[in-house]
Amino acid sequence: MELGEALTRWSIRAALALLVVCCAGRQLAGERSRWQAIDRVLWPLGCGLFLTHIAAAIYFFHHGSQAEAYADIAQQTKQVLGAAVGEGLYVNYLMAVVWTADALWLLAAPTSYRKRPVWIEGAVLGFFLFIAFNGTVIFKSGWLRASGIIGTLVVAAAFAWRITRDRKSEA
């Protein structure tokens, strides 16, 4: 595996691993200050790795061409879903913008970030997890698909545990 291919593949794998760790950790650790300090490092790091993946993919796989990237995603989508749709490229860019804004908010105003409405947290994490699930479970196979399934189950279990914990504390 050449350097460009390795950078592209491993940056997204590491970004998604950090996405799972942060999503699950936020549910399990709650407001513990030690976890918040760790999350404040890992969340922006995951974002940076995701941005690295996008830049490396465009440069090393698509020769700097947005049109080539769009066509490649359309071809992959056709192979998996039967329809040549390349708009997934723009969904990836949207995820990059949202994750960057979210990470910057966490870094610039951690108190405000931690007090944001639950629906914002749910919408952001839900969007990211939907994209991660599709990227790993739907469009990959082998150990990458298995990793995506495990990551999804870990986050789902963490959310279920939090809901159960919150309901018990309300009773």
PDB file of C-alpha atoms in Angstrom:
ATOM      1  CA  MET A   1       0.000   0.000   0.000  1.00  0.00           C
ATOM      2  CA  GLU A   2       1.446   3.329  -1.048  1.00  0.00           C
ATOM      3  CA  LEU A   3       1.596   6.326   1.288  1.00  0.00           C
ATOM      4  CA  GLY A   4      -1.341   8.177  -0.316  1.00  0.00           C
ATOM      5  CA  GLU A   5      -3.579   5.128  -0.186  1.00  0.00           C
ATOM      6  CA  ALA A   6      -2.562   4.386   3.410  1.00  0.00           C
ATOM      7  CA  LEU A   7      -3.184   7.986   4.474  1.00  0.00           C
ATOM      8  CA  THR A   8      -6.610   7.996   2.821  1.00  0.00           C
ATOM      9  CA  ARG A   9      -7.738   4.663   4.233  1.00  0.00           C
ATOM     10  CA  TRP A  10      -6.299   4.899   7.747  1.00  0.00           C
ATOM     11  CA  SER A  11      -7.338   8.509   8.349  1.00  0.00           C
ATOM     12  CA  ILE A  12     -11.017   7.607   7.858  1.00  0.00           C
ATOM     13  CA  ARG A  13     -10.684   4.441   9.931  1.00  0.00           C
ATOM     14  CA  ALA A  14      -9.154   6.410  12.803  1.00  0.00           C
ATOM     15  CA  ALA A  15     -11.734   9.219  12.434  1.00  0.00           C
ATOM     16  CA  LEU A  16     -14.616   6.741  12.629  1.00  0.00           C
ATOM     17  CA  ALA A  17     -13.044   4.962  15.606  1.00  0.00           C
ATOM     18  CA  LEU A  18     -12.839   8.308  17.421  1.00  0.00           C
ATOM     19  CA  LEU A  19     -16.436   9.052  16.408  1.00  0.00           C
ATOM     20  CA  VAL A  20     -17.544   5.827  18.115  1.00  0.00           C
ATOM     21  CA  VAL A  21     -15.387   6.461  21.198  1.00  0.00           C
ATOM     22  CA  CYS A  22     -16.697  10.012  21.596  1.00  0.00           C
ATOM     23  CA  CYS A  23     -20.355   9.160  20.922  1.00  0.00           C
ATOM     24  CA  ALA A  24     -20.313   6.245  23.358  1.00  0.00           C
ATOM     25  CA  GLY A  25     -18.154   8.080  25.875  1.00  0.00           C
ATOM     26  CA  ARG A  26     -20.497  11.052  26.000  1.00  0.00           C
ATOM     27  CA  GLN A  27     -23.397   8.757  26.825  1.00  0.00           C
ATOM     28  CA  LEU A  28     -21.566   6.692  29.428  1.00  0.00           C
ATOM     29  CA  ALA A  29     -19.485   9.355  31.167  1.00  0.00           C
ATOM     30  CA  GLY A  30     -22.031  12.136  31.242  1.00  0.00           C
ATOM     31  CA  GLU A  31     -20.677  15.274  32.842  1.00  0.00           C
ATOM     32  CA  ARG A  32     -17.522  13.847  34.378  1.00  0.00           C
ATOM     33  CA  SER A  33     -14.816  16.461  33.936  1.00  0.00           C
ATOM     34  CA  ARG A  34     -12.107  13.919  33.146  1.00  0.00           C
ATOM     35  CA  TRP A  35     -14.111  12.537  30.215  1.00  0.00           C
ATOM     36  CA  GLN A  36     -14.905  16.061  29.017  1.00  0.00           C
ATOM     37  CA  ALA A  37     -11.184  16.855  28.913  1.00  0.00           C
ATOM     38  CA  ILE A  38     -10.502  13.695  26.902  1.00  0.00           C
ATOM     39  CA  ASP A  39     -13.464  14.379  24.600  1.00  0.00           C
ATOM     40  CA  ARG A  40     -12.207  17.919  24.033  1.00  0.00           C
ATOM     41  CA  VAL A  41      -9.036  16.416  22.525  1.00  0.00           C
ATOM     42  CA  LEU A  42     -10.476  13.382  20.722  1.00  0.00           C
ATOM     43  CA  TRP A  43     -13.462  15.082  19.034  1.00  0.00           C
ATOM     44  CA  PRO A  44     -11.402  17.722  17.165  1.00  0.00           C
ATOM     45  CA  LEU A  45      -8.752  15.076  16.416  1.00  0.00           C
ATOM     46  CA  GLY A  46     -11.411  12.890  14.800  1.00  0.00           C
ATOM     47  CA  CYS A  47     -12.570  15.893  12.796  1.00  0.00           C
ATOM     48  CA  GLY A  48      -9.019  16.590  11.645  1.00  0.00           C
ATOM     49  CA  LEU A  49      -8.603  12.984  10.563  1.00  0.00           C
ATOM     50  CA  PHE A  50     -11.892  13.151   8.644  1.00  0.00           C
ATOM     51  CA  LEU A  51     -10.715  16.304   6.854  1.00  0.00           C
ATOM     52  CA  THR A  52      -7.400  14.571   6.121  1.00  0.00           C
ATOM     53  CA  HIS A  53      -9.297  11.652   4.593  1.00  0.00           C
ATOM     54  CA  ILE A  54     -11.312  13.924   2.310  1.00  0.00           C
ATOM     55  CA  ALA A  55      -8.247  15.864   1.150  1.00  0.00           C
ATOM     56  CA  ALA A  56      -6.195  12.690   0.638  1.00  0.00           C
ATOM     57  CA  ALA A  57      -8.998  10.953  -1.269  1.00  0.00           C
ATOM     58  CA  ILE A  58      -9.437  13.910  -3.615  1.00  0.00           C
ATOM     59  CA  TYR A  59      -5.691  14.265  -4.153  1.00  0.00           C
ATOM     60  CA  PHE A  60      -4.467  10.654  -4.273  1.00  0.00           C
ATOM     61  CA  PHE A  61      -7.486   8.820  -5.681  1.00  0.00           C
ATOM     62  CA  HIS A  62      -9.177  11.462  -7.834  1.00  0.00           C
ATOM     63  CA  HIS A  63      -6.186  13.561  -8.973  1.00  0.00           C
ATOM     64  CA  GLY A  64      -7.677  16.733  -7.500  1.00  0.00           C
ATOM     65  CA  SER A  65     -10.811  16.414  -9.622  1.00  0.00           C
ATOM     66  CA  GLN A  66     -14.236  16.928  -8.054  1.00  0.00           C
ATOM     67  CA  ALA A  67     -15.824  15.523 -11.216  1.00  0.00           C
ATOM     68  CA  GLU A  68     -13.752  12.345 -10.915  1.00  0.00           C
ATOM     69  CA  ALA A  69     -14.669  11.995  -7.230  1.00  0.00           C
ATOM     70  CA  TYR A  70     -18.360  12.480  -8.041  1.00  0.00           C
ATOM     71  CA  ALA A  71     -18.214   9.882 -10.838  1.00  0.00           C
ATOM     72  CA  ASP A  72     -16.404   7.393  -8.595  1.00  0.00           C
ATOM     73  CA  ILE A  73     -18.977   7.750  -5.818  1.00  0.00           C
ATOM     74  CA  ALA A  74     -21.768   7.403  -8.388  1.00  0.00           C
ATOM     75  CA  GLN A  75     -20.181   4.184  -9.661  1.00  0.00           C
ATOM     76  CA  GLN A  76     -19.790   2.767  -6.132  1.00  0.00           C
ATOM     77  CA  THR A  77     -23.405   3.628  -5.365  1.00  0.00           C
ATOM     78  CA  LYS A  78     -24.550   1.935  -8.566  1.00  0.00           C
ATOM     79  CA  GLN A  79     -22.642  -1.242  -7.656  1.00  0.00           C
ATOM     80  CA  VAL A  80     -24.200  -1.383  -4.192  1.00  0.00           C
ATOM     81  CA  LEU A  81     -27.653   0.153  -4.618  1.00  0.00           C
ATOM     82  CA  GLY A  82     -28.287  -0.126  -8.353  1.00  0.00           C
ATOM     83  CA  ALA A  83     -28.493   3.618  -9.046  1.00  0.00           C
ATOM     84  CA  ALA A  84     -25.611   5.862 -10.100  1.00  0.00           C
ATOM     85  CA  VAL A  85     -25.866   8.678  -7.551  1.00  0.00           C
ATOM     86  CA  GLY A  86     -22.824  10.838  -6.820  1.00  0.00           C
ATOM     87  CA  GLU A  87     -24.406  13.277  -4.379  1.00  0.00           C
ATOM     88  CA  GLY A  88     -22.848  11.314  -1.525  1.00  0.00           C
ATOM     89  CA  LEU A  89     -19.751  13.408  -2.206  1.00  0.00           C
ATOM     90  CA  TYR A  90     -21.656  16.497  -1.082  1.00  0.00           C
ATOM     91  CA  VAL A  91     -23.006  14.666   1.955  1.00  0.00           C
ATOM     92  CA  ASN A  92     -19.385  13.969   2.928  1.00  0.00           C
ATOM     93  CA  TYR A  93     -18.594  17.659   2.514  1.00  0.00           C
ATOM     94  CA  LEU A  94     -21.617  18.564   4.635  1.00  0.00           C
ATOM     95  CA  MET A  95     -20.386  16.193   7.334  1.00  0.00           C
ATOM     96  CA  ALA A  96     -16.973  17.884   7.170  1.00  0.00           C
ATOM     97  CA  VAL A  97     -18.537  21.331   7.620  1.00  0.00           C
ATOM     98  CA  VAL A  98     -20.802  20.210  10.474  1.00  0.00           C
ATOM     99  CA  TRP A  99     -18.022  18.313  12.276  1.00  0.00           C
ATOM    100  CA  THR A 100     -15.630  21.251  11.889  1.00  0.00           C
ATOM    101  CA  ALA A 101     -18.204  23.705  13.256  1.00  0.00           C
ATOM    102  CA  ASP A 102     -19.043  21.328  16.090  1.00  0.00           C
ATOM    103  CA  ALA A 103     -15.387  20.767  17.016  1.00  0.00           C
ATOM    104  CA  LEU A 104     -14.661  24.502  16.894  1.00  0.00           C
ATOM    105  CA  TRP A 105     -17.652  25.167  19.156  1.00  0.00           C
ATOM    106  CA  LEU A 106     -16.348  22.591  21.635  1.00  0.00           C
ATOM    107  CA  LEU A 107     -12.879  24.164  21.609  1.00  0.00           C
ATOM    108  CA  ALA A 108     -13.985  27.812  21.695  1.00  0.00           C
ATOM    109  CA  ALA A 109     -16.849  27.597  24.193  1.00  0.00           C
ATOM    110  CA  PRO A 110     -16.893  24.256  26.013  1.00  0.00           C
ATOM    111  CA  THR A 111     -19.415  25.384  28.644  1.00  0.00           C
ATOM    112  CA  SER A 112     -21.893  26.574  26.012  1.00  0.00           C
ATOM    113  CA  TYR A 113     -21.251  23.425  23.975  1.00  0.00           C
ATOM    114  CA  ARG A 114     -22.013  21.139  26.923  1.00  0.00           C
ATOM    115  CA  LYS A 115     -25.235  23.045  27.688  1.00  0.00           C
ATOM    116  CA  ARG A 116     -26.588  23.016  24.140  1.00  0.00           C
ATOM    117  CA  PRO A 117     -30.056  21.588  23.573  1.00  0.00           C
ATOM    118  CA  VAL A 118     -30.276  17.805  23.468  1.00  0.00           C
ATOM    119  CA  TRP A 119     -31.871  17.920  20.015  1.00  0.00           C
ATOM    120  CA  ILE A 120     -28.743  19.549  18.559  1.00  0.00           C
ATOM    121  CA  GLU A 121     -26.507  16.855  20.036  1.00  0.00           C
ATOM    122  CA  GLY A 122     -28.885  14.176  18.786  1.00  0.00           C
ATOM    123  CA  ALA A 123     -29.124  15.656  15.287  1.00  0.00           C
ATOM    124  CA  VAL A 124     -25.353  16.050  14.902  1.00  0.00           C
ATOM    125  CA  LEU A 125     -24.425  12.639  16.276  1.00  0.00           C
ATOM    126  CA  GLY A 126     -27.334  10.958  14.498  1.00  0.00           C
ATOM    127  CA  PHE A 127     -26.251  12.439  11.163  1.00  0.00           C
ATOM    128  CA  PHE A 128     -22.630  11.379  11.706  1.00  0.00           C
ATOM    129  CA  LEU A 129     -23.596   7.867  12.756  1.00  0.00           C
ATOM    130  CA  PHE A 130     -25.936   7.479   9.768  1.00  0.00           C
ATOM    131  CA  ILE A 131     -23.111   8.443   7.400  1.00  0.00           C
ATOM    132  CA  ALA A 132     -20.602   6.204   9.221  1.00  0.00           C
ATOM    133  CA  PHE A 133     -23.028   3.261   9.142  1.00  0.00           C
ATOM    134  CA  ASN A 134     -23.595   3.667   5.408  1.00  0.00           C
ATOM    135  CA  GLY A 135     -19.888   4.088   4.715  1.00  0.00           C
ATOM    136  CA  THR A 136     -18.892   0.969   6.620  1.00  0.00           C
ATOM    137  CA  VAL A 137     -21.825  -1.433   6.759  1.00  0.00           C
ATOM    138  CA  ILE A 138     -23.510  -0.711   3.414  1.00  0.00           C
ATOM    139  CA  PHE A 139     -20.532   0.153   1.195  1.00  0.00           C
ATOM    140  CA  LYS A 140     -17.773  -2.025   2.676  1.00  0.00           C
ATOM    141  CA  SER A 141     -17.279  -5.732   3.310  1.00  0.00           C
ATOM    142  CA  GLY A 142     -15.163  -8.025   5.457  1.00  0.00           C
ATOM    143  CA  TRP A 143     -13.534  -6.656   8.584  1.00  0.00           C
ATOM    144  CA  LEU A 144     -14.520  -3.072   7.747  1.00  0.00           C
ATOM    145  CA  ARG A 145     -18.200  -4.035   7.665  1.00  0.00           C
ATOM    146  CA  ALA A 146     -17.775  -6.010  10.899  1.00  0.00           C
ATOM    147  CA  SER A 147     -16.091  -3.001  12.514  1.00  0.00           C
ATOM    148  CA  GLY A 148     -18.970  -0.781  11.397  1.00  0.00           C
ATOM    149  CA  ILE A 149     -21.524  -3.170  12.871  1.00  0.00           C
ATOM    150  CA  ILE A 150     -19.605  -3.403  16.151  1.00  0.00           C
ATOM    151  CA  GLY A 151     -19.218   0.393  16.322  1.00  0.00           C
ATOM    152  CA  THR A 152     -22.934   0.849  15.676  1.00  0.00           C
ATOM    153  CA  LEU A 153     -23.830  -1.666  18.389  1.00  0.00           C
ATOM    154  CA  VAL A 154     -21.456  -0.030  20.889  1.00  0.00           C
ATOM    155  CA  VAL A 155     -22.992   3.403  20.330  1.00  0.00           C
ATOM    156  CA  ALA A 156     -26.551   2.002  20.379  1.00  0.00           C
ATOM    157  CA  ALA A 157     -25.828   0.199  23.655  1.00  0.00           C
ATOM    158  CA  ALA A 158     -24.368   3.389  25.160  1.00  0.00           C
ATOM    159  CA  PHE A 159     -27.456   5.379  24.133  1.00  0.00           C
ATOM    160  CA  ALA A 160     -29.753   2.668  25.537  1.00  0.00           C
ATOM    161  CA  TRP A 161     -27.804   2.634  28.803  1.00  0.00           C
ATOM    162  CA  ARG A 162     -28.063   6.429  29.088  1.00  0.00           C
ATOM    163  CA  ILE A 163     -31.820   6.400  28.438  1.00  0.00           C
ATOM    164  CA  THR A 164     -32.284   3.681  31.062  1.00  0.00           C
ATOM    165  CA  ARG A 165     -30.097   5.582  33.545  1.00  0.00           C
ATOM    166  CA  ASP A 166     -31.953   8.841  32.929  1.00  0.00           C
ATOM    167  CA  ARG A 167     -35.358   7.198  33.363  1.00  0.00           C
ATOM    168  CA  LYS A 168     -34.274   5.591  36.638  1.00  0.00           C
ATOM    169  CA  SER A 169     -32.990   8.904  37.967  1.00  0.00           C
ATOM    170  CA  GLU A 170     -36.300  10.602  37.066  1.00  0.00           C
ATOM    171  CA  ALA A 171     -38.339   7.988  38.942  1.00  0.00           C
TER     172      ALA A 171
END
